[in-house]
N, CA, C and O atoms as a Maestro MAE file, in Angstrom:
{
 s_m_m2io_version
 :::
 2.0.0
}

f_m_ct {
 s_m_title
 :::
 protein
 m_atom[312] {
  # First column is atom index #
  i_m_mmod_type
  r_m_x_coord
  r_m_y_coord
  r_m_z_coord
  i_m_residue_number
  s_m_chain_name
  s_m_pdb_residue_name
  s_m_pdb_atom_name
  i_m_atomic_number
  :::
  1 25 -9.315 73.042 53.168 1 A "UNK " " N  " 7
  2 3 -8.887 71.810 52.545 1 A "UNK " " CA " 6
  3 2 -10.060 71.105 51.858 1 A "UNK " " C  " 6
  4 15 -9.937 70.525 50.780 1 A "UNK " " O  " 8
  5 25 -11.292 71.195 52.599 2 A "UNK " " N  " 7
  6 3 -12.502 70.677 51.973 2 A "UNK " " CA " 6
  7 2 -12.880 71.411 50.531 2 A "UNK " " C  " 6
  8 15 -13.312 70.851 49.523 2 A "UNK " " O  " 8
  9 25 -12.587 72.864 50.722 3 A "UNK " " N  " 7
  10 3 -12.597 72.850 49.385 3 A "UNK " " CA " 6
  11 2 -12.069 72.889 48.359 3 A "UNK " " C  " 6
  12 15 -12.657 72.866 47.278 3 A "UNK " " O  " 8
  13 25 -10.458 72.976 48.573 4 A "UNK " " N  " 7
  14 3 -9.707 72.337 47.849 4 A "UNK " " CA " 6
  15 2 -10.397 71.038 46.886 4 A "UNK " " C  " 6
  16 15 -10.659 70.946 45.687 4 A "UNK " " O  " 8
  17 25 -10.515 70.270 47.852 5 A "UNK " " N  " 7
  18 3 -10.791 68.492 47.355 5 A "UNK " " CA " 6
  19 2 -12.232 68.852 46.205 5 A "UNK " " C  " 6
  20 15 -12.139 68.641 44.996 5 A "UNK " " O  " 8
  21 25 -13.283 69.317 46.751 6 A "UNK " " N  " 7
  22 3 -14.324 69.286 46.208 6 A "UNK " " CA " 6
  23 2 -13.650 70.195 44.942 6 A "UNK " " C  " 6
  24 15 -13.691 69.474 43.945 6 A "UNK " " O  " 8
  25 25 -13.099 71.391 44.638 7 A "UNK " " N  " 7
  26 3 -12.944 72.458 43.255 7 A "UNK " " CA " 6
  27 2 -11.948 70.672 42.389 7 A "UNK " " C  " 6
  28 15 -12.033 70.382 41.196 7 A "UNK " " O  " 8
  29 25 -11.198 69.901 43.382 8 A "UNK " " N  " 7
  30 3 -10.351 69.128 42.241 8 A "UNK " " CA " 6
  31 2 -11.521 68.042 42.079 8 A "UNK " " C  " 6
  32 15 -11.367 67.610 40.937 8 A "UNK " " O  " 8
  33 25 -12.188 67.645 42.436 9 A "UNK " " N  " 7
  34 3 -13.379 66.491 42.382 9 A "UNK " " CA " 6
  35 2 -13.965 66.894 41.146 9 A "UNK " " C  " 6
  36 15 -14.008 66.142 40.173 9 A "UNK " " O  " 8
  37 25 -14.559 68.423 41.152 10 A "UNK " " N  " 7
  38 3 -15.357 69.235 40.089 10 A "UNK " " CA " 6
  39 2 -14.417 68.974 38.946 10 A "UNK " " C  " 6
  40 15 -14.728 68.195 38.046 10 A "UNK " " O  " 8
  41 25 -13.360 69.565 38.967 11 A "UNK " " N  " 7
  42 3 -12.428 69.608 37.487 11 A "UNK " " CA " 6
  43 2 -12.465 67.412 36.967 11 A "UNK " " C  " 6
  44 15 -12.391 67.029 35.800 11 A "UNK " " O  " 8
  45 25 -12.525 66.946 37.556 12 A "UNK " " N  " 7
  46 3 -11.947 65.540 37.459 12 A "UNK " " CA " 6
  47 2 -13.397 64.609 37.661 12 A "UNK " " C  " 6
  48 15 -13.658 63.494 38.113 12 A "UNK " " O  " 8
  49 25 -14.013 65.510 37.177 13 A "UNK " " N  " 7
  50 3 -15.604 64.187 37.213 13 A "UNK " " CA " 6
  51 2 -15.507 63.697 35.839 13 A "UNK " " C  " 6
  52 15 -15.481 64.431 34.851 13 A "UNK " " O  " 8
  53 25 -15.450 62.292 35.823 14 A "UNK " " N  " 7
  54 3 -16.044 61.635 34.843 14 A "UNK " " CA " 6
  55 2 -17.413 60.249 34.702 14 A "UNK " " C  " 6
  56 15 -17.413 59.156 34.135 14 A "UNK " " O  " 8
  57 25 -18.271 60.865 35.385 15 A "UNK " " N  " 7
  58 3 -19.597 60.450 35.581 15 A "UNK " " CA " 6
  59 2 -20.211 60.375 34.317 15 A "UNK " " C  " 6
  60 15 -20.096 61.175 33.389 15 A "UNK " " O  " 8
  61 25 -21.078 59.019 34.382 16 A "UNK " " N  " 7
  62 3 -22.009 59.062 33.164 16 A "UNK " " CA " 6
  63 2 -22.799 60.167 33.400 16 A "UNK " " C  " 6
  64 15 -23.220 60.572 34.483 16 A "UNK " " O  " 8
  65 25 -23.067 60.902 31.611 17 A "UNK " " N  " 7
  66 3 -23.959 62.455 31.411 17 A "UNK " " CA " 6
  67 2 -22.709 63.338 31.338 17 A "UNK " " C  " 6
  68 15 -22.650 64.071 30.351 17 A "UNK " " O  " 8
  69 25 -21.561 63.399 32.336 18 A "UNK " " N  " 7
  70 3 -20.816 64.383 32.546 18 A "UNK " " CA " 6
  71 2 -20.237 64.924 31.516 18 A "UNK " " C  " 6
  72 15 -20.015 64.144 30.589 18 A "UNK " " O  " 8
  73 25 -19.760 66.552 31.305 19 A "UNK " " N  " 7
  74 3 -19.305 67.092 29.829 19 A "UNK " " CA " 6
  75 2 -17.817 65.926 29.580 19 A "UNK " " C  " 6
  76 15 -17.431 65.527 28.481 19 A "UNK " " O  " 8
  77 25 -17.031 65.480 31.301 20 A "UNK " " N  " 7
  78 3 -15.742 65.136 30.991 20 A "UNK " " CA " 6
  79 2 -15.980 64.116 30.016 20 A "UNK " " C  " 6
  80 15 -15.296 64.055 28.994 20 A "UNK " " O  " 8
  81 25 -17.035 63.199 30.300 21 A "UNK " " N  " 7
  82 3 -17.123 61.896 30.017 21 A "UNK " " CA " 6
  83 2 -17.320 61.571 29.232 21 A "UNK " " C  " 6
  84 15 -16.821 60.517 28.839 21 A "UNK " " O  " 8
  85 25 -18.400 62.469 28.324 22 A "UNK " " N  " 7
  86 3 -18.656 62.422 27.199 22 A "UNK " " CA " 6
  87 2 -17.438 62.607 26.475 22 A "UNK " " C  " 6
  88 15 -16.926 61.616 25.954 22 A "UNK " " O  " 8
  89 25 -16.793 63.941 26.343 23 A "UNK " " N  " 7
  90 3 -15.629 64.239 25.878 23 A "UNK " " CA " 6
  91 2 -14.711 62.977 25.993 23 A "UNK " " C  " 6
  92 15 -14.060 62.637 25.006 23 A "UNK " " O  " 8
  93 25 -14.661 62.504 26.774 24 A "UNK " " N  " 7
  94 3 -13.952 61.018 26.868 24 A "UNK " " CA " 6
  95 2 -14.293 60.124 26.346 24 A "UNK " " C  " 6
  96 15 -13.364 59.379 26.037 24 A "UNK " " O  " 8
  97 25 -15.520 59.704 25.990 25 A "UNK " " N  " 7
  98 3 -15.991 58.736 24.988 25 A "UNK " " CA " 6
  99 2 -15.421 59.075 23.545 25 A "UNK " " C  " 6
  100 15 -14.556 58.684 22.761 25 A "UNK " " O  " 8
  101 25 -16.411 60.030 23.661 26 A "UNK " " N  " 7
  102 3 -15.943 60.465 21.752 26 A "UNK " " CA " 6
  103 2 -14.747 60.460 21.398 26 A "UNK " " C  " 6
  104 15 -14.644 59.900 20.307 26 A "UNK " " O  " 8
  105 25 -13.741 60.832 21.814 27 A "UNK " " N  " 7
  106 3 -12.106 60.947 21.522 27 A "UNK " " CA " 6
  107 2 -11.528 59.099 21.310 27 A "UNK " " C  " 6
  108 15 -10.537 58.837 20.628 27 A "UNK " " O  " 8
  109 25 -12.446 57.884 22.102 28 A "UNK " " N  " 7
  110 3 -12.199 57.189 22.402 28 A "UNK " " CA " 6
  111 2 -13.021 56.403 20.825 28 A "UNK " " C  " 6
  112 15 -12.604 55.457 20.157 28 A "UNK " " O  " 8
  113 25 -14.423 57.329 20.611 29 A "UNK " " N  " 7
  114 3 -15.122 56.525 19.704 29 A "UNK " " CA " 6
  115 2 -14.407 56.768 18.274 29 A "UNK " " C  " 6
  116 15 -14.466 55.998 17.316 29 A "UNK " " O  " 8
  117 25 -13.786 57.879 18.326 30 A "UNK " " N  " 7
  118 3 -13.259 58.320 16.749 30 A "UNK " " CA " 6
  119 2 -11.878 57.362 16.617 30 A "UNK " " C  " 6
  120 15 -11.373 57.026 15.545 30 A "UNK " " O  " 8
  121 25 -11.414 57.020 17.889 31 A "UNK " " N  " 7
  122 3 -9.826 55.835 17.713 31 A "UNK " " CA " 6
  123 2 -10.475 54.801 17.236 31 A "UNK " " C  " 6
  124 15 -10.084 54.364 16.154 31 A "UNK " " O  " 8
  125 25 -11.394 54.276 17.773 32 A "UNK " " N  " 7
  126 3 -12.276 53.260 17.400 32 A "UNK " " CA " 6
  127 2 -12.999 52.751 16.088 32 A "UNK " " C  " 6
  128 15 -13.098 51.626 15.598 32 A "UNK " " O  " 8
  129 25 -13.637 54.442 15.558 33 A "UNK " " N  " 7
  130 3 -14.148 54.241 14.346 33 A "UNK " " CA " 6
  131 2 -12.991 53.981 13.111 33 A "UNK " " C  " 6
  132 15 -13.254 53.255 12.152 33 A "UNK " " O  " 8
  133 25 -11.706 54.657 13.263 34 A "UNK " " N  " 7
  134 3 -10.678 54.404 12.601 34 A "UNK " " CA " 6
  135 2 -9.993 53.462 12.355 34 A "UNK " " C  " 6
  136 15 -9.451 53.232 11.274 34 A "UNK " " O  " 8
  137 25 -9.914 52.438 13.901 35 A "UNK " " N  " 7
  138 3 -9.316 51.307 13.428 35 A "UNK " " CA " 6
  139 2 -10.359 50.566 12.573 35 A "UNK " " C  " 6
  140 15 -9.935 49.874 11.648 35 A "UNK " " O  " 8
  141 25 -11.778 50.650 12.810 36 A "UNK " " N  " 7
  142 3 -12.661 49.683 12.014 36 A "UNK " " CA " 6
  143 2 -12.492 49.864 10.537 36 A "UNK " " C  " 6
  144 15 -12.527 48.969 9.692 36 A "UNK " " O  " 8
  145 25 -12.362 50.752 10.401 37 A "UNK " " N  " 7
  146 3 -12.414 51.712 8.600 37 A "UNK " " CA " 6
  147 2 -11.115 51.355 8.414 37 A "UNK " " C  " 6
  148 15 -10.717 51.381 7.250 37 A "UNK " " O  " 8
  149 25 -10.180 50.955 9.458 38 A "UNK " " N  " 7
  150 3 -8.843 50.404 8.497 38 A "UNK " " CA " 6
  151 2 -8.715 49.022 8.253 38 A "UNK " " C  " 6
  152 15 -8.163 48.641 7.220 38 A "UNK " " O  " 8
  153 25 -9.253 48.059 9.255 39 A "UNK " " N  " 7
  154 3 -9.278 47.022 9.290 39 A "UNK " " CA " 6
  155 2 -10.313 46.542 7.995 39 A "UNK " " C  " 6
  156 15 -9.879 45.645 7.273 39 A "UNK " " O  " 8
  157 25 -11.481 47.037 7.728 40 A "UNK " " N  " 7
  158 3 -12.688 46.915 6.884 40 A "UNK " " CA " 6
  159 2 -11.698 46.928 5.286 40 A "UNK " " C  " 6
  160 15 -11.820 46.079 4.404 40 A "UNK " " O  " 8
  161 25 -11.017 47.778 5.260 41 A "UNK " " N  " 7
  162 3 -9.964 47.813 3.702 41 A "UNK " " CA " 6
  163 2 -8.968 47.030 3.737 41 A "UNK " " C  " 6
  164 15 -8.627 46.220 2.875 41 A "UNK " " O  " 8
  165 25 -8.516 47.241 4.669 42 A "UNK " " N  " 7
  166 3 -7.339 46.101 4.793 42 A "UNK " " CA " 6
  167 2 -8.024 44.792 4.962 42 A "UNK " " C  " 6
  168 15 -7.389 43.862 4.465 42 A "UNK " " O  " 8
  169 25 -8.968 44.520 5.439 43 A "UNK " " N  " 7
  170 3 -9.467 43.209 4.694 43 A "UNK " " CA " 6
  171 2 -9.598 43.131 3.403 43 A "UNK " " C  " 6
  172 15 -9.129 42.019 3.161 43 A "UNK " " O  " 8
  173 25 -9.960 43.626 2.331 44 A "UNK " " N  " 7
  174 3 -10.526 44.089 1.565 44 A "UNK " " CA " 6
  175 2 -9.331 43.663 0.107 44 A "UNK " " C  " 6
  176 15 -9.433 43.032 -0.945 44 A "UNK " " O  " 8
  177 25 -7.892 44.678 1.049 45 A "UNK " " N  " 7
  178 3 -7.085 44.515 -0.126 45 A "UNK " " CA " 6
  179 2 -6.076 42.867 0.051 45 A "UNK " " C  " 6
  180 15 -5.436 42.205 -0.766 45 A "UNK " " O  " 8
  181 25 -6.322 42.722 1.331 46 A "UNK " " N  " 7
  182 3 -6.086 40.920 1.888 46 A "UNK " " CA " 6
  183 2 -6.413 40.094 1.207 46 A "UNK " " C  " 6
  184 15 -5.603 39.279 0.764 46 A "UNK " " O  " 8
  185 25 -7.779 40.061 0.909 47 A "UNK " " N  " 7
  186 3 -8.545 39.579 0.246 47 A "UNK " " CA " 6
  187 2 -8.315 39.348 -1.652 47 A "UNK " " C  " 6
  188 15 -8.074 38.566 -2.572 47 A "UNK " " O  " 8
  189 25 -8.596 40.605 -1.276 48 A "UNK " " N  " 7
  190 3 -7.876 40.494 -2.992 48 A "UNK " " CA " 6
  191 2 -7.099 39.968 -3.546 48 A "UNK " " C  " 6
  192 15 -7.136 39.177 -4.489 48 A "UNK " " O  " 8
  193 25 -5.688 40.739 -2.500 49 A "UNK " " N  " 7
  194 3 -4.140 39.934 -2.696 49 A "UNK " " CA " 6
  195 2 -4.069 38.553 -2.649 49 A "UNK " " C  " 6
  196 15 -3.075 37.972 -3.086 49 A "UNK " " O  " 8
  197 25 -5.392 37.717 -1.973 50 A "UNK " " N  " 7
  198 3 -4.831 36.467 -2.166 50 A "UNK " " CA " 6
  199 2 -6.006 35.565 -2.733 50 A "UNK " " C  " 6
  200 15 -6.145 34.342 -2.727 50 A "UNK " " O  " 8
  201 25 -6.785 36.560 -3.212 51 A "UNK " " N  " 7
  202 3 -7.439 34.949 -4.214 51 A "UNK " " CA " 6
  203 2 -8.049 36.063 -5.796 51 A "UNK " " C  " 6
  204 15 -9.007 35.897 -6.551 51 A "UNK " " O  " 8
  205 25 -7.067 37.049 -5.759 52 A "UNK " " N  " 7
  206 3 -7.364 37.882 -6.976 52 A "UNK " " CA " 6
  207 2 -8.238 38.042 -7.533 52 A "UNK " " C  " 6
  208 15 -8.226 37.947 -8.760 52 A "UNK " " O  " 8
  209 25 -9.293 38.337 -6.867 53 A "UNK " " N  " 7
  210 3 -10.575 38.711 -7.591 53 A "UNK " " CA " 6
  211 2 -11.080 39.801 -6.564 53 A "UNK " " C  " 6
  212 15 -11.307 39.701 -5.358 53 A "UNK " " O  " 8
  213 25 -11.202 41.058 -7.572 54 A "UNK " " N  " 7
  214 3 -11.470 42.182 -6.192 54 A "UNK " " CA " 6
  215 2 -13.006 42.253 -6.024 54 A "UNK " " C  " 6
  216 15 -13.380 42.603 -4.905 54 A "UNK " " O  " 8
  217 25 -14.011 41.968 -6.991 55 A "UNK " " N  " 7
  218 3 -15.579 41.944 -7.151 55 A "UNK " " CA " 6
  219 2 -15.855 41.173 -5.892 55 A "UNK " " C  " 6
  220 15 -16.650 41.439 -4.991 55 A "UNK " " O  " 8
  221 25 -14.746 39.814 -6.066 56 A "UNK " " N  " 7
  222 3 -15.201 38.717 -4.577 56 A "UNK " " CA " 6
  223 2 -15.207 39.605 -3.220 56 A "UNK " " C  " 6
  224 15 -15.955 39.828 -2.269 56 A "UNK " " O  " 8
  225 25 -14.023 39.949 -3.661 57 A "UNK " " N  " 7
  226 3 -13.468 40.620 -2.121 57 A "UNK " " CA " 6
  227 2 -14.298 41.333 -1.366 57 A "UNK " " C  " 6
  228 15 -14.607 41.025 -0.215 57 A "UNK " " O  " 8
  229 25 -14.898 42.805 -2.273 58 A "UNK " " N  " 7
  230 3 -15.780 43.540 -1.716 58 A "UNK " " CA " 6
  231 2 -17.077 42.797 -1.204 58 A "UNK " " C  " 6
  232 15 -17.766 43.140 -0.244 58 A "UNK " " O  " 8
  233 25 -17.277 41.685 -2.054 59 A "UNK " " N  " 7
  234 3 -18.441 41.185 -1.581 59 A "UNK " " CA " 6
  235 2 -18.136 40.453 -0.585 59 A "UNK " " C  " 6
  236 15 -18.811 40.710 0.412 59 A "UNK " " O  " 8
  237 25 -17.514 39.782 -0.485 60 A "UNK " " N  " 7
  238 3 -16.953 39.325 0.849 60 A "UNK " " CA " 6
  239 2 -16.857 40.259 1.924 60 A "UNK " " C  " 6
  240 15 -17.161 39.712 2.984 60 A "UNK " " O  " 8
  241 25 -16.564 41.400 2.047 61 A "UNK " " N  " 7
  242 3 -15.774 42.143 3.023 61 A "UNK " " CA " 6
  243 2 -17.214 43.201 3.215 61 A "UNK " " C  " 6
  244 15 -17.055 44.062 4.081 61 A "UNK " " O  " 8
  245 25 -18.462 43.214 2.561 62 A "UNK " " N  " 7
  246 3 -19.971 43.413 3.034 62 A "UNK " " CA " 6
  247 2 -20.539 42.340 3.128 62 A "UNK " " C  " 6
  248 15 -21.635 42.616 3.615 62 A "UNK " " O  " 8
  249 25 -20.481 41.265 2.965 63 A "UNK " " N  " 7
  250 3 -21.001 39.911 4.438 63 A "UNK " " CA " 6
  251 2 -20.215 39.961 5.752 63 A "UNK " " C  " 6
  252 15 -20.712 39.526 6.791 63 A "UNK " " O  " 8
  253 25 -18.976 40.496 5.705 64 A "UNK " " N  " 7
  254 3 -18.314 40.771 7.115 64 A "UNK " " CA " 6
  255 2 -19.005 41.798 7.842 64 A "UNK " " C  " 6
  256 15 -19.500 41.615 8.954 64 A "UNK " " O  " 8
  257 25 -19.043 43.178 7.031 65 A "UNK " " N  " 7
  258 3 -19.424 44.062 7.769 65 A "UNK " " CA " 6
  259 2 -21.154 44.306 7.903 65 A "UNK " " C  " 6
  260 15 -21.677 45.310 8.386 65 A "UNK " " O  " 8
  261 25 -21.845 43.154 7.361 66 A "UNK " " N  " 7
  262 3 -22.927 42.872 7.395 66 A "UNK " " CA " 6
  263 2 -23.418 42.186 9.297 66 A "UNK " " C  " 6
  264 15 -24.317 42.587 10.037 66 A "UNK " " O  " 8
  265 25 -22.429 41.122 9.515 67 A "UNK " " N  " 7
  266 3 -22.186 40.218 10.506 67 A "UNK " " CA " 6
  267 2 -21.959 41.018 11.330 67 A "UNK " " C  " 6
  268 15 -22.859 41.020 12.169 67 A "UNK " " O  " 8
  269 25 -20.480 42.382 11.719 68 A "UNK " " N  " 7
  270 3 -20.478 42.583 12.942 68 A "UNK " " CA " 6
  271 2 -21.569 44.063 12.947 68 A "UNK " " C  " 6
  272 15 -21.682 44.832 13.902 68 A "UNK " " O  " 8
  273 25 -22.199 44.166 11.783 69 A "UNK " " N  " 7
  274 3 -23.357 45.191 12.342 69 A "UNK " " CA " 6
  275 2 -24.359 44.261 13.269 69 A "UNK " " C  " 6
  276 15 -24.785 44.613 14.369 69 A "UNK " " O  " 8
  277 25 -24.645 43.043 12.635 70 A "UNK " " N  " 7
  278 3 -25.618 42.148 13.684 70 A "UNK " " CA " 6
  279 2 -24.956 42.135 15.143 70 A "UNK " " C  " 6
  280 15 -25.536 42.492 16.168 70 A "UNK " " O  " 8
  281 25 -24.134 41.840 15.091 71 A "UNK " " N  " 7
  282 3 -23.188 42.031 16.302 71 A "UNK " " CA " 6
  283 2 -23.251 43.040 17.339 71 A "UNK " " C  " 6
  284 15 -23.668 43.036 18.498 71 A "UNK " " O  " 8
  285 25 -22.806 43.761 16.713 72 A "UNK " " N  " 7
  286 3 -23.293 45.153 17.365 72 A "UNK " " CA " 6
  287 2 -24.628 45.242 17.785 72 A "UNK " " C  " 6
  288 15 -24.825 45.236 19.000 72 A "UNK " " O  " 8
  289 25 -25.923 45.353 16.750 73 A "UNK " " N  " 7
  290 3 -27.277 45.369 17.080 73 A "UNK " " CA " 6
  291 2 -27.529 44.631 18.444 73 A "UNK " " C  " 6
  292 15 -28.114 45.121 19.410 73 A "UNK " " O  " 8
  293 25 -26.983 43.352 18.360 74 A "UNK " " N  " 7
  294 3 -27.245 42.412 19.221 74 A "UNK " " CA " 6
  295 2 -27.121 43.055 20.652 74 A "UNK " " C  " 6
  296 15 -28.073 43.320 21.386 74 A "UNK " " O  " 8
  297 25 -25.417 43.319 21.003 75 A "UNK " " N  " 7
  298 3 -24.892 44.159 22.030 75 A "UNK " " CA " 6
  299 2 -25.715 45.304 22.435 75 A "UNK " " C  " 6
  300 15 -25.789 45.530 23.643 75 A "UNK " " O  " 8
  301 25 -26.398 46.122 21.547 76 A "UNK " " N  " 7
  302 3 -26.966 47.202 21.861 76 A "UNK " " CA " 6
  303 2 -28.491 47.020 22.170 76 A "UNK " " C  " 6
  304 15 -28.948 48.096 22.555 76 A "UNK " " O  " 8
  305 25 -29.351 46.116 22.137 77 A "UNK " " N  " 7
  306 3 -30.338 45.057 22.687 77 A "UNK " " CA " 6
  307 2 -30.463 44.863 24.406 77 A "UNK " " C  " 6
  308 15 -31.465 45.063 25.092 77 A "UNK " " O  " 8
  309 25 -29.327 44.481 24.780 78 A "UNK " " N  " 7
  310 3 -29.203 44.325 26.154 78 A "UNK " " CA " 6
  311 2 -29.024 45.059 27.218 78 A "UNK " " C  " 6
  312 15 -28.963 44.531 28.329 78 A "UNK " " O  " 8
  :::
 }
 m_bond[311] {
  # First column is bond index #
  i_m_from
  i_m_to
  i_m_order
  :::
  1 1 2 1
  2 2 3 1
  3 3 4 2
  4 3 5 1
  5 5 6 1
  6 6 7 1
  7 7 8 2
  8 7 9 1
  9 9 10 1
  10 10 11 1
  11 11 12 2
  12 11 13 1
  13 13 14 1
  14 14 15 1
  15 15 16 2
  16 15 17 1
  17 17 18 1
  18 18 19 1
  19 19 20 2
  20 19 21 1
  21 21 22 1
  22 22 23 1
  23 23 24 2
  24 23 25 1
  25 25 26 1
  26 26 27 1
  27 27 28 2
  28 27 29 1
  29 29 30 1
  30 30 31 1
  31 31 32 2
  32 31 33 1
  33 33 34 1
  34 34 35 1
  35 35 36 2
  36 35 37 1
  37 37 38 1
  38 38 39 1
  39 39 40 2
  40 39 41 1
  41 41 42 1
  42 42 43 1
  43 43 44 2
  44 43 45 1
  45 45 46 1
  46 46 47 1
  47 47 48 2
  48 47 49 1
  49 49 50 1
  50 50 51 1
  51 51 52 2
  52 51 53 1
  53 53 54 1
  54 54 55 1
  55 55 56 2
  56 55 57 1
  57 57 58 1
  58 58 59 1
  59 59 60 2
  60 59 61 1
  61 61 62 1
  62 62 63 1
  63 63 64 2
  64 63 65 1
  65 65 66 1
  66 66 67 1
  67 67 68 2
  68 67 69 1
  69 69 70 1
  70 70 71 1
  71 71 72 2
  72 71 73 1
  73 73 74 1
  74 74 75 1
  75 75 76 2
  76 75 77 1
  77 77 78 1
  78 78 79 1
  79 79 80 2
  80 79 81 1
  81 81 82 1
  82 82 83 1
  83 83 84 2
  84 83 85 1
  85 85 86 1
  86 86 87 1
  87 87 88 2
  88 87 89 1
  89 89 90 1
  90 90 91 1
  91 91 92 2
  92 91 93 1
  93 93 94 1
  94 94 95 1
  95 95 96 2
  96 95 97 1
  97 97 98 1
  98 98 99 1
  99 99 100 2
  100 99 101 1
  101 101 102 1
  102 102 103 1
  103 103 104 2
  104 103 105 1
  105 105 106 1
  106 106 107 1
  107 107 108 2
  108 107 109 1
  109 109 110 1
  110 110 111 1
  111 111 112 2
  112 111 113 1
  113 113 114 1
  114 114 115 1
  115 115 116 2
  116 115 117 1
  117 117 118 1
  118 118 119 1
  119 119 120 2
  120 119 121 1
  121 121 122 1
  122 122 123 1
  123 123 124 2
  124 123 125 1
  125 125 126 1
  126 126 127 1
  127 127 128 2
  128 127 129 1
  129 129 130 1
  130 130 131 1
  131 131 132 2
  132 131 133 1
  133 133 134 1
  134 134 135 1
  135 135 136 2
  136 135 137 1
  137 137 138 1
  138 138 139 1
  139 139 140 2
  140 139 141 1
  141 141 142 1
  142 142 143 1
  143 143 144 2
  144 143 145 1
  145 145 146 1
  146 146 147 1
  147 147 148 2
  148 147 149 1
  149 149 150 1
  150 150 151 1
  151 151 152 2
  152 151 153 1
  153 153 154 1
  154 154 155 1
  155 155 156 2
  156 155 157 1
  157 157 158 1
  158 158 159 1
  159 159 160 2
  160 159 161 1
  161 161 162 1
  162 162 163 1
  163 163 164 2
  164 163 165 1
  165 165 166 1
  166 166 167 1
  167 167 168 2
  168 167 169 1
  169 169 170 1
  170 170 171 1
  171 171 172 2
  172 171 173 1
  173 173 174 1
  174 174 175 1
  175 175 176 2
  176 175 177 1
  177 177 178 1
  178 178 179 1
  179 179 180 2
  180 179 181 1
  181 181 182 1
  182 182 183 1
  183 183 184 2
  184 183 185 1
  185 185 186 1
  186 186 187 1
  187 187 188 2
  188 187 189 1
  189 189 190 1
  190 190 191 1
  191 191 192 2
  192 191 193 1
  193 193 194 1
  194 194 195 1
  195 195 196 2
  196 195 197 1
  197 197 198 1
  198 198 199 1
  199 199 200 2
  200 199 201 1
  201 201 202 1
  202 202 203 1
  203 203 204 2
  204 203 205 1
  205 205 206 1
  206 206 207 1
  207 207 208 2
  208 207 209 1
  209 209 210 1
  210 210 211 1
  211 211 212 2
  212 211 213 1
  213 213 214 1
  214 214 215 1
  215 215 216 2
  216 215 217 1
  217 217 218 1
  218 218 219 1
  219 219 220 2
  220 219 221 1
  221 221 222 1
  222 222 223 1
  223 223 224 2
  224 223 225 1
  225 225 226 1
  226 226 227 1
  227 227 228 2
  228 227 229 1
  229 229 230 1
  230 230 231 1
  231 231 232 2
  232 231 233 1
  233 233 234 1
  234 234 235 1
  235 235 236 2
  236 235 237 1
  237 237 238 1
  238 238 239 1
  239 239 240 2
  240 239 241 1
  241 241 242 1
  242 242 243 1
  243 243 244 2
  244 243 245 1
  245 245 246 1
  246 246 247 1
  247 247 248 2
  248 247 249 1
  249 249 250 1
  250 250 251 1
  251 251 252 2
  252 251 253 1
  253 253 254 1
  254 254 255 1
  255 255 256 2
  256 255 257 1
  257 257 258 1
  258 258 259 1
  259 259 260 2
  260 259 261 1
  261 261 262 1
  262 262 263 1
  263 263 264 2
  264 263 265 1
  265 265 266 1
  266 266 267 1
  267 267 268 2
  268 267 269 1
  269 269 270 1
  270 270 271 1
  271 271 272 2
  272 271 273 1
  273 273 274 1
  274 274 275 1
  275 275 276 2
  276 275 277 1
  277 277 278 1
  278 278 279 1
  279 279 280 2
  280 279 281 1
  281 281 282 1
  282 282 283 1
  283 283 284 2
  284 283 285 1
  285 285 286 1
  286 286 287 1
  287 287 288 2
  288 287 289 1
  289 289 290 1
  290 290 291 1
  291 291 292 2
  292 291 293 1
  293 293 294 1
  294 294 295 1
  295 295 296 2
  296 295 297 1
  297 297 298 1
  298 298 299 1
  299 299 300 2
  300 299 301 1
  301 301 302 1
  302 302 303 1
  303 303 304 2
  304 303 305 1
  305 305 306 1
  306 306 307 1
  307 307 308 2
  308 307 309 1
  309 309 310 1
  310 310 311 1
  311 311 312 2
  :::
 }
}
């Protein structure tokens, strides 16, 4: 029975370093990177749509993504 538990412990580690875990991040970081890259345009065409000027927009929508890179930096600091 003991080793039962320990072979299912082995299959089911998700420890920081671990192959599971990693594998678990990344699957988690690519949902992640996607919503940002949708949200980042869809601001973008938001923007546009409502004060019709798309030159503004983009520039607008790189002072945003200017801000949560600081953001981020910041988070990754600590």
């Amino acid at each position: 029975m003991k080793k039962l538990i320990q072979m299912h412990e082995a299959r089911h580690e998700l420890k920081h370093g671990s192959a599971g875990f990693i594998r678990t991040m990344s699957g988690w970081f690519i949902i992640v990177l996607w919503l940002a890259a949708t949200w980042f345009f869809a601001s973008i065409l938001g923007d546009w749509w409502a004060f019709g000027d798309i030159g503004a927009a983009i520039e607008r929508s790189l002072l945003r993504l200017e801000l949560l890179l600081h953001i981020l930096a910041a988070l990754a600091d600590d």
